mmCIF file of C-alpha atoms in Angstrom:
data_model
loop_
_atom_site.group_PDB
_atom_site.id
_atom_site.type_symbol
_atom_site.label_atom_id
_atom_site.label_comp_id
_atom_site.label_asym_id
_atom_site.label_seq_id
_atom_site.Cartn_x
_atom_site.Cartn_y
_atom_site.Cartn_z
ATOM 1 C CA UNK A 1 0.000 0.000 0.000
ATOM 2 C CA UNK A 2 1.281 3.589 -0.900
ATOM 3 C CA UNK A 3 1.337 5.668 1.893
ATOM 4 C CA UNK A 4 -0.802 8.789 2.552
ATOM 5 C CA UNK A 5 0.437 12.081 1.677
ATOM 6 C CA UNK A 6 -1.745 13.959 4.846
ATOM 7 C CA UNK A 7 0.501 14.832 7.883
ATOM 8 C CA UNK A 8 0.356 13.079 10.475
ATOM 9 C CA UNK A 9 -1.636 14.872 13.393
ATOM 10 C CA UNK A 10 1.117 15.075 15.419
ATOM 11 C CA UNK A 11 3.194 16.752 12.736
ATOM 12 C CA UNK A 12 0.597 19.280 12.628
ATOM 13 C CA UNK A 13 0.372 20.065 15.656
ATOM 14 C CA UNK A 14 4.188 20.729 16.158
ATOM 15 C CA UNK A 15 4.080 22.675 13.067
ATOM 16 C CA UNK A 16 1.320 24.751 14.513
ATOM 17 C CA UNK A 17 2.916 25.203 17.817
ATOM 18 C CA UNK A 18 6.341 26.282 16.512
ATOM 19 C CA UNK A 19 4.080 29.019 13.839
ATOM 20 C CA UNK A 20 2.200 30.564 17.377
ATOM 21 C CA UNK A 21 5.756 30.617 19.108
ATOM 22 C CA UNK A 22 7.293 32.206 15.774
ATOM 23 C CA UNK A 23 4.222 34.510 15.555
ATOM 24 C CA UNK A 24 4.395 35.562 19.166
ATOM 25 C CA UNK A 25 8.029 36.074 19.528
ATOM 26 C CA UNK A 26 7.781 38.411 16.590
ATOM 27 C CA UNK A 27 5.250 40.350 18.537
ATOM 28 C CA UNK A 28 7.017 40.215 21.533
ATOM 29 C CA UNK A 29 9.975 41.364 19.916
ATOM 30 C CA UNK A 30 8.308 43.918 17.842
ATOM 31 C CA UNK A 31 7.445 45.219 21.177
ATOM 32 C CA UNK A 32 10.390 45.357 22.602
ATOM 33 C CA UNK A 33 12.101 47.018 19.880
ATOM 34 C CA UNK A 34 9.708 50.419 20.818
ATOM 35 C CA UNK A 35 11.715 52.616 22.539
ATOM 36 C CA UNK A 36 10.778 54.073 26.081
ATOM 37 C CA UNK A 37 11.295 57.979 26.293
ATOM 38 C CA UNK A 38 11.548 59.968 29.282
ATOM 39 C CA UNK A 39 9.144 62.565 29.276
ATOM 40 C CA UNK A 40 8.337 65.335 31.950
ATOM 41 C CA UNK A 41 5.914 68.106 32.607
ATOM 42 C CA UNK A 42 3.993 70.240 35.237
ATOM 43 C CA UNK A 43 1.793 68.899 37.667
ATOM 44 C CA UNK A 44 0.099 71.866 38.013
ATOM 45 C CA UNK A 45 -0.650 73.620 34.906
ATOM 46 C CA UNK A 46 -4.450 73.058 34.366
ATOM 47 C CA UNK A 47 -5.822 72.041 32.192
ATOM 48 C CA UNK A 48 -3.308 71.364 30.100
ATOM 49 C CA UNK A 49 -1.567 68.890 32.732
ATOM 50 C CA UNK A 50 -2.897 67.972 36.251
ATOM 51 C CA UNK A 51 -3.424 65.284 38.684
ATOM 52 C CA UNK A 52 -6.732 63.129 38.812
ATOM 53 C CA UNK A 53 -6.732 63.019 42.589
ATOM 54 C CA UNK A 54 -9.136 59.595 41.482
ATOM 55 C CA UNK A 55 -6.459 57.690 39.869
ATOM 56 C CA UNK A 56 -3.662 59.823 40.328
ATOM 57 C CA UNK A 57 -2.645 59.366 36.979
ATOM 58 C CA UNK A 58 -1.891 63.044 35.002
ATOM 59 C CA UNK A 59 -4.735 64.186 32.860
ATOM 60 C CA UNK A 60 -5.375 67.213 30.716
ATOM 61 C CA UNK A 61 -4.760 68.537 27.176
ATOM 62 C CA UNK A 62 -0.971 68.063 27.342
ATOM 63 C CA UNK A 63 -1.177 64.540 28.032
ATOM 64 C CA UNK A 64 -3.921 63.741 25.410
ATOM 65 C CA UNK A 65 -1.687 65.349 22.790
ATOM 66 C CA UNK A 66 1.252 63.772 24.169
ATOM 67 C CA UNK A 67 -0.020 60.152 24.272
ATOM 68 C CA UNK A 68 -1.509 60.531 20.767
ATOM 69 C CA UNK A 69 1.962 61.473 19.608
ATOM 70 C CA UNK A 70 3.554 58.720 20.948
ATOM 71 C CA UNK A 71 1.180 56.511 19.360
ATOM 72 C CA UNK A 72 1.645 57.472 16.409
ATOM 73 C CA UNK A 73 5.336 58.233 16.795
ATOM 74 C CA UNK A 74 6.547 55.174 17.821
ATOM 75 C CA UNK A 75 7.574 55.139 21.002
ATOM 76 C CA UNK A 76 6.303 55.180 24.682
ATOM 77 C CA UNK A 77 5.912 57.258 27.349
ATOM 78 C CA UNK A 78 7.778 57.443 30.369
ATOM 79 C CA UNK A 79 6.664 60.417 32.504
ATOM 80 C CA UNK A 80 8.153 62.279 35.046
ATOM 81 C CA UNK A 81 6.586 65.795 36.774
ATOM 82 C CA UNK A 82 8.470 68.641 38.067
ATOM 83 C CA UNK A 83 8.346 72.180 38.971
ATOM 84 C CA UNK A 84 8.065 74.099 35.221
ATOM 85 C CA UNK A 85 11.361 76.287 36.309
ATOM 86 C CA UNK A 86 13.725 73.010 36.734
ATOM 87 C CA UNK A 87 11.971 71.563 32.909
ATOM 88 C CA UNK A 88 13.978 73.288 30.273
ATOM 89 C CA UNK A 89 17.313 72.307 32.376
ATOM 90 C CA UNK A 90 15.969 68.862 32.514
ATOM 91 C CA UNK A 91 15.869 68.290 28.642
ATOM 92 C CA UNK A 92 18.891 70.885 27.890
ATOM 93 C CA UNK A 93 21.063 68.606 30.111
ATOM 94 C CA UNK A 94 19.252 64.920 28.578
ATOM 95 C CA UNK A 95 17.839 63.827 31.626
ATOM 96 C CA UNK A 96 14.885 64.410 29.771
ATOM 97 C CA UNK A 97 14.228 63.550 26.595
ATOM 98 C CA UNK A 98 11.050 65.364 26.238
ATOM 99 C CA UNK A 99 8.918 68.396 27.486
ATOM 100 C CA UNK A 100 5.760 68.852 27.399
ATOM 101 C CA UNK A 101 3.886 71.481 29.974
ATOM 102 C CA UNK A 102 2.659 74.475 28.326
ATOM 103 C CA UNK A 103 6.443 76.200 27.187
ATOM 104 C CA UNK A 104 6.377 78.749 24.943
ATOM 105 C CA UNK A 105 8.453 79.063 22.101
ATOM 106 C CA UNK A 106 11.440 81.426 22.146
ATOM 107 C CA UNK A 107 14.518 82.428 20.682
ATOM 108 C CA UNK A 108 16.638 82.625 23.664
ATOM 109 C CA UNK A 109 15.226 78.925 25.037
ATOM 110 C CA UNK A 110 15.642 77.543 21.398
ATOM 111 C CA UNK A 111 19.284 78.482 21.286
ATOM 112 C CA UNK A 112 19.332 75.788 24.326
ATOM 113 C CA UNK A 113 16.473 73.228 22.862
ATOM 114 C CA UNK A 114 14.328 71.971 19.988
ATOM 115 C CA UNK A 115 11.302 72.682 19.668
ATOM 116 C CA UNK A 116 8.195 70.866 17.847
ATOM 117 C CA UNK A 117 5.715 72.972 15.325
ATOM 118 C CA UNK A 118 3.663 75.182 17.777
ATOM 119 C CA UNK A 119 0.727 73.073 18.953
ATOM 120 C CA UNK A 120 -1.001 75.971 20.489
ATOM 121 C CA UNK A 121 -1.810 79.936 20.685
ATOM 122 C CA UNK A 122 -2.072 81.925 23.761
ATOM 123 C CA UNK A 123 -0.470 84.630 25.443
ATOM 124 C CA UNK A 124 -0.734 86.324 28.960
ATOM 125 C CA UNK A 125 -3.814 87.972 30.779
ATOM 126 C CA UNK A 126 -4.188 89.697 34.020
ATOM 127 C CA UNK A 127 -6.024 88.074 36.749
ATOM 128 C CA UNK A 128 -7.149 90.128 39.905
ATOM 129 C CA UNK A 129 -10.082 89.788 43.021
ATOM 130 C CA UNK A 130 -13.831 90.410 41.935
ATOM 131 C CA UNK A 131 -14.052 93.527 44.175
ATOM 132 C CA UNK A 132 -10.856 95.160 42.092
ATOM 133 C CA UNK A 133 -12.527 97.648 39.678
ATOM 134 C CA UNK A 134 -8.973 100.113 39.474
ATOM 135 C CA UNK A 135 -7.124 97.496 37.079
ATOM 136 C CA UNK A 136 -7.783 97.335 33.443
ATOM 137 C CA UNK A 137 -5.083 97.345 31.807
ATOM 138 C CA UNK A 138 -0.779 96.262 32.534
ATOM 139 C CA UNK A 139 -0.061 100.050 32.897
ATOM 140 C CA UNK A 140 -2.755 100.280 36.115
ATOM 141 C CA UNK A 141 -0.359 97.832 37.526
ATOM 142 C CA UNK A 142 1.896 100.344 38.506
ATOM 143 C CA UNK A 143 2.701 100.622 42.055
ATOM 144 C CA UNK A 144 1.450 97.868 42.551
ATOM 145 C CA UNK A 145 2.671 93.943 43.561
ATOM 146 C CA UNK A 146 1.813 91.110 41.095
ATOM 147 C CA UNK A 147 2.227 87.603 41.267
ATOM 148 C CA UNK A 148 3.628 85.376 38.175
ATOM 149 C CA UNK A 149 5.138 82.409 38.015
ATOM 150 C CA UNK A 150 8.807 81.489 38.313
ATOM 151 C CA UNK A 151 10.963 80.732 34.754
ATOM 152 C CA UNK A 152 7.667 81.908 33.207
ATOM 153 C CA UNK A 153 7.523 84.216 29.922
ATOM 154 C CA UNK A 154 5.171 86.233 31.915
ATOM 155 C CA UNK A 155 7.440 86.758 35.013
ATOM 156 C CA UNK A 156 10.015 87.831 31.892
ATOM 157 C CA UNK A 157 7.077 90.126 30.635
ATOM 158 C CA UNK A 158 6.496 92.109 33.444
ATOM 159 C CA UNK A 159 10.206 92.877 33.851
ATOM 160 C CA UNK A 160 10.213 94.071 30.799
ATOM 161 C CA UNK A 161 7.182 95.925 31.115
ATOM 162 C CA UNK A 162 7.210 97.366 34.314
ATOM 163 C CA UNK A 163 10.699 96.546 36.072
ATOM 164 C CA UNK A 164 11.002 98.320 39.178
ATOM 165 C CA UNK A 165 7.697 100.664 38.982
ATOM 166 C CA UNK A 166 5.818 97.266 40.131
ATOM 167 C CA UNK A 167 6.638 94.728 42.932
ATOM 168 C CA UNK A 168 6.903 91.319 40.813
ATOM 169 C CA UNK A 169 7.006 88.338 42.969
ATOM 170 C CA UNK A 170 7.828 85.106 41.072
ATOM 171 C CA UNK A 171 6.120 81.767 42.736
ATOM 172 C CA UNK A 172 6.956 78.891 42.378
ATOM 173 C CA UNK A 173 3.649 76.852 41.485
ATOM 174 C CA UNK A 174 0.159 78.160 40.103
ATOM 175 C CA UNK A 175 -1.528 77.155 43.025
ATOM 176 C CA UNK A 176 0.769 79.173 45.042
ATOM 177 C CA UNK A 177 0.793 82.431 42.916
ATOM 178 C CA UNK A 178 -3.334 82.133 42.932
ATOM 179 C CA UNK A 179 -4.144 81.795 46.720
ATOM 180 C CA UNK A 180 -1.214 84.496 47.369
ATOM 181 C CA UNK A 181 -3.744 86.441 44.977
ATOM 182 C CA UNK A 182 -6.964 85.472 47.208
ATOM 183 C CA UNK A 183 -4.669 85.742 50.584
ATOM 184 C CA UNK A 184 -4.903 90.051 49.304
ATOM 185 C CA UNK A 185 -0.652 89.010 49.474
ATOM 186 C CA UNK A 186 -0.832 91.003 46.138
ATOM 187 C CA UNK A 187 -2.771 92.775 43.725
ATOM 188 C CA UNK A 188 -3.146 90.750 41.081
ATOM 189 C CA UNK A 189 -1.520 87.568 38.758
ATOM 190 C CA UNK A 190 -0.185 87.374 35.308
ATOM 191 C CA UNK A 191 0.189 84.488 33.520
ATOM 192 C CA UNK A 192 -0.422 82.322 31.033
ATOM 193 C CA UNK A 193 -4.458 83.148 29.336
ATOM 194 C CA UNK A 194 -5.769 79.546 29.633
ATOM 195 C CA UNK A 195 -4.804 79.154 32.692
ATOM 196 C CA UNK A 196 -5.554 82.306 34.424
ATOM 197 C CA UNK A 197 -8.907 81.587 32.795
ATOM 198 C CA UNK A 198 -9.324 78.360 33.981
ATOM 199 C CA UNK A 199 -8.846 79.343 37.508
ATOM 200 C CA UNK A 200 -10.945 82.058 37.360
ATOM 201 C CA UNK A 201 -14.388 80.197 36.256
ATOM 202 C CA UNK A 202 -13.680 77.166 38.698
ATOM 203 C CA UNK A 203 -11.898 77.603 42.059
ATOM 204 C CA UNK A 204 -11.793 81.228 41.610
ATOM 205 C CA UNK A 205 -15.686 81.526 40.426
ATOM 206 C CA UNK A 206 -17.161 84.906 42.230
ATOM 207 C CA UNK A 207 -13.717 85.477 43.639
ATOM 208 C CA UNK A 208 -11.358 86.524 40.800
ATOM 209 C CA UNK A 209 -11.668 88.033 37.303
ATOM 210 C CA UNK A 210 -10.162 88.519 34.115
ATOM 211 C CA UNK A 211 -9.482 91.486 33.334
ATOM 212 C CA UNK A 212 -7.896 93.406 30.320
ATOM 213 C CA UNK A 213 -6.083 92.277 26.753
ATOM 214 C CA UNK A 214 -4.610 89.609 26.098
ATOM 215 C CA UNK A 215 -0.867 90.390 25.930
ATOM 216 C CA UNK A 216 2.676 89.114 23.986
ATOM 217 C CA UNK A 217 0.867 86.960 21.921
ATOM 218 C CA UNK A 218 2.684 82.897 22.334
ATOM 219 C CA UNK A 219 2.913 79.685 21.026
ATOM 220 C CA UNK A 220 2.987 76.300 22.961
ATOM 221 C CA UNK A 221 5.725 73.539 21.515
ATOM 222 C CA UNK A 222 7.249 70.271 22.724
ATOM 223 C CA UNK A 223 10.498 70.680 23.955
ATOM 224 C CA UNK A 224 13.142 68.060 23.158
ATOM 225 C CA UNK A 225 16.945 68.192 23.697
ATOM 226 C CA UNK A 226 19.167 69.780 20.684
ATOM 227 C CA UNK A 227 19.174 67.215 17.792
ATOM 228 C CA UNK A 228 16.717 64.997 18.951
ATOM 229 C CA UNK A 229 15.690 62.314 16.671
ATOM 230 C CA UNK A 230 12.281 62.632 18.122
ATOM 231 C CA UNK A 231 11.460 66.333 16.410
ATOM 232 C CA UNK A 232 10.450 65.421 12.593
ATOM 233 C CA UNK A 233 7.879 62.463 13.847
ATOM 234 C CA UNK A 234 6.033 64.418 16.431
ATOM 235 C CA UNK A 235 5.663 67.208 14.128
ATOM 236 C CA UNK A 236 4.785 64.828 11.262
ATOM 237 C CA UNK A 237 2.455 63.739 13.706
ATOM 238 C CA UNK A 238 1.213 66.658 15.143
ATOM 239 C CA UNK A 239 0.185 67.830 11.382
ATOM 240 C CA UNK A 240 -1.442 64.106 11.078
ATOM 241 C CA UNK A 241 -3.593 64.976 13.728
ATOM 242 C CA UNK A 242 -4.585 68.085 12.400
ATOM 243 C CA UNK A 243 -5.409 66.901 8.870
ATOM 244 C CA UNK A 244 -7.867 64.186 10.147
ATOM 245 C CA UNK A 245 -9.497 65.854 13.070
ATOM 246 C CA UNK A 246 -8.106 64.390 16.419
ATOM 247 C CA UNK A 247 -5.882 67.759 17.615
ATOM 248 C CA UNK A 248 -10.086 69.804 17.331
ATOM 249 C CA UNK A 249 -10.896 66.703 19.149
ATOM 250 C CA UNK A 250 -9.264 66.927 21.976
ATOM 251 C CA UNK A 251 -9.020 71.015 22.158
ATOM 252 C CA UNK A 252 -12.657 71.166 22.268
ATOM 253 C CA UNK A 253 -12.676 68.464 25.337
ATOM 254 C CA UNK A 254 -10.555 70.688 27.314
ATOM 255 C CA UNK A 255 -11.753 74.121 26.193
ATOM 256 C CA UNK A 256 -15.511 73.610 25.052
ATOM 257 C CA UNK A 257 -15.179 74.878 21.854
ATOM 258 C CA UNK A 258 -12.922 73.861 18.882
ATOM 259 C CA UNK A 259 -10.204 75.732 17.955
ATOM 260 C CA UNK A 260 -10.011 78.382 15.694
ATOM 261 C CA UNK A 261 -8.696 78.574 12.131
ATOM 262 C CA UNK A 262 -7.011 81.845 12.103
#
């Protein structure tokens, strides 16, 4: 008798078992081949990065564009938070690859970093109690002492601005700057529009307002250290997530409204 030309059942069962073991240790490799990055931002910068005292994992508009970069990047996330003054030494010196907390892009920190494609537009605003109708614009701030935040382009502002006609007093978190403003320990806050906002209509509702223009007109970027190899595929994409929707996405989550095309 000839014999048959099927497999024998054990034969195809090895053969299976050594295609799921080739087939998984390709995944596992493939997986192991994407690189970790260190990453660090703000704790405190809301809402574009802040703690979820429920899972005390870091939330906010930061982090959603940050993880969606990754994603589509390549590579994954390994965050670290810090006060925003000690972030741009962090990446200048490597001990952070990446940045990501709300820095504005300027000449004199690019000479010292990379930065992505701007991924946002703000500038600064003045923030001062309800019961404060004598301040309406930066020049009423004369005389006066104003809170900002430490490293910040607004803290850089004012000296500019004002310099010695105003008492400046750098802090060194939001939280601190804003109760020092509810405390009467000054006058009034400048900083950053979104987030002198955001303050304002939540746990400074009926005790704070916003008051004046919006000044020295900024843009957000990622921060990465000089000659990253990192910089072309966030900003390729960052300009993905434009083109197909998910950057509006996730503004209009954090900011109720989508972002506008000017």
């Amino acid at each position: 008798m000839k014999r048959s030309a099927c497999a024998s059942p054990f034969l195809k069962q090895t053969a299976l078992a050594a295609a799921l073991a080739l087939g998984l240790g390709a995944a596992g490799s493939a997986l192991a081949d994407t690189p970790r990055v260190n990453v660090v931002t703000d704790p405190s910068f809301v809402p574009f990065e802040m703690m979820d005292p429920e899972t005390g994992e870091m939330i906010g508009f930061d982090m959603d564009i940050i993880n969606e970069v990754a994603e589509r990047a390549g590579f994954e996330i390994n965050l670290t938070t810090m006060e925003f003054a000690g972030i741009i030494p962090a990446v200048q010196t490597g001990s952070q690859e990446i940045a990501i907390a709300g820095v504005t892009i300027t000449e004199e920190r690019a000479q010292i970093v990379d930065f992505s494609d701007p991924y946002y537009d703000s500038g600064l605003q003045i923030i001062v109690r309800a019961d404060n109708d004598s301040v309406e614009t930066l020049e009423d701030l004369e005389g006066m002492s104003i809170a900002t935040r430490i490293g910040s382009t607004s803290y850089d502002f004012l000296q500019e601005q004002l310099g010695d006609r105003a008492d400046i007093t750098p802090y060194p978190g939001n939280s601190d700057m804003y109760m020092a403003l509810l405390g009467r320990n000054v006058d009034a806050a400048f900083y950053d529009a979104p987030n002198v906002a955001y303050f304002s209509q939540t746990r400074g509702e009926g005790r704070t307002k916003v008051v004046g223009p919006l000044y020295e007109g900024q843009q957000y970027g990622i921060v990465f250290h000089k000659g990253s190899q990192w910089v072309e595929p966030v900003n390729e994409a960052l300009a993905e997530m434009h083109e197909d929707g998910t950057y509006a996405e996730i503004y209009e989550k954090w900011f109720g409204e989508a972002p506008s095309e000017e």
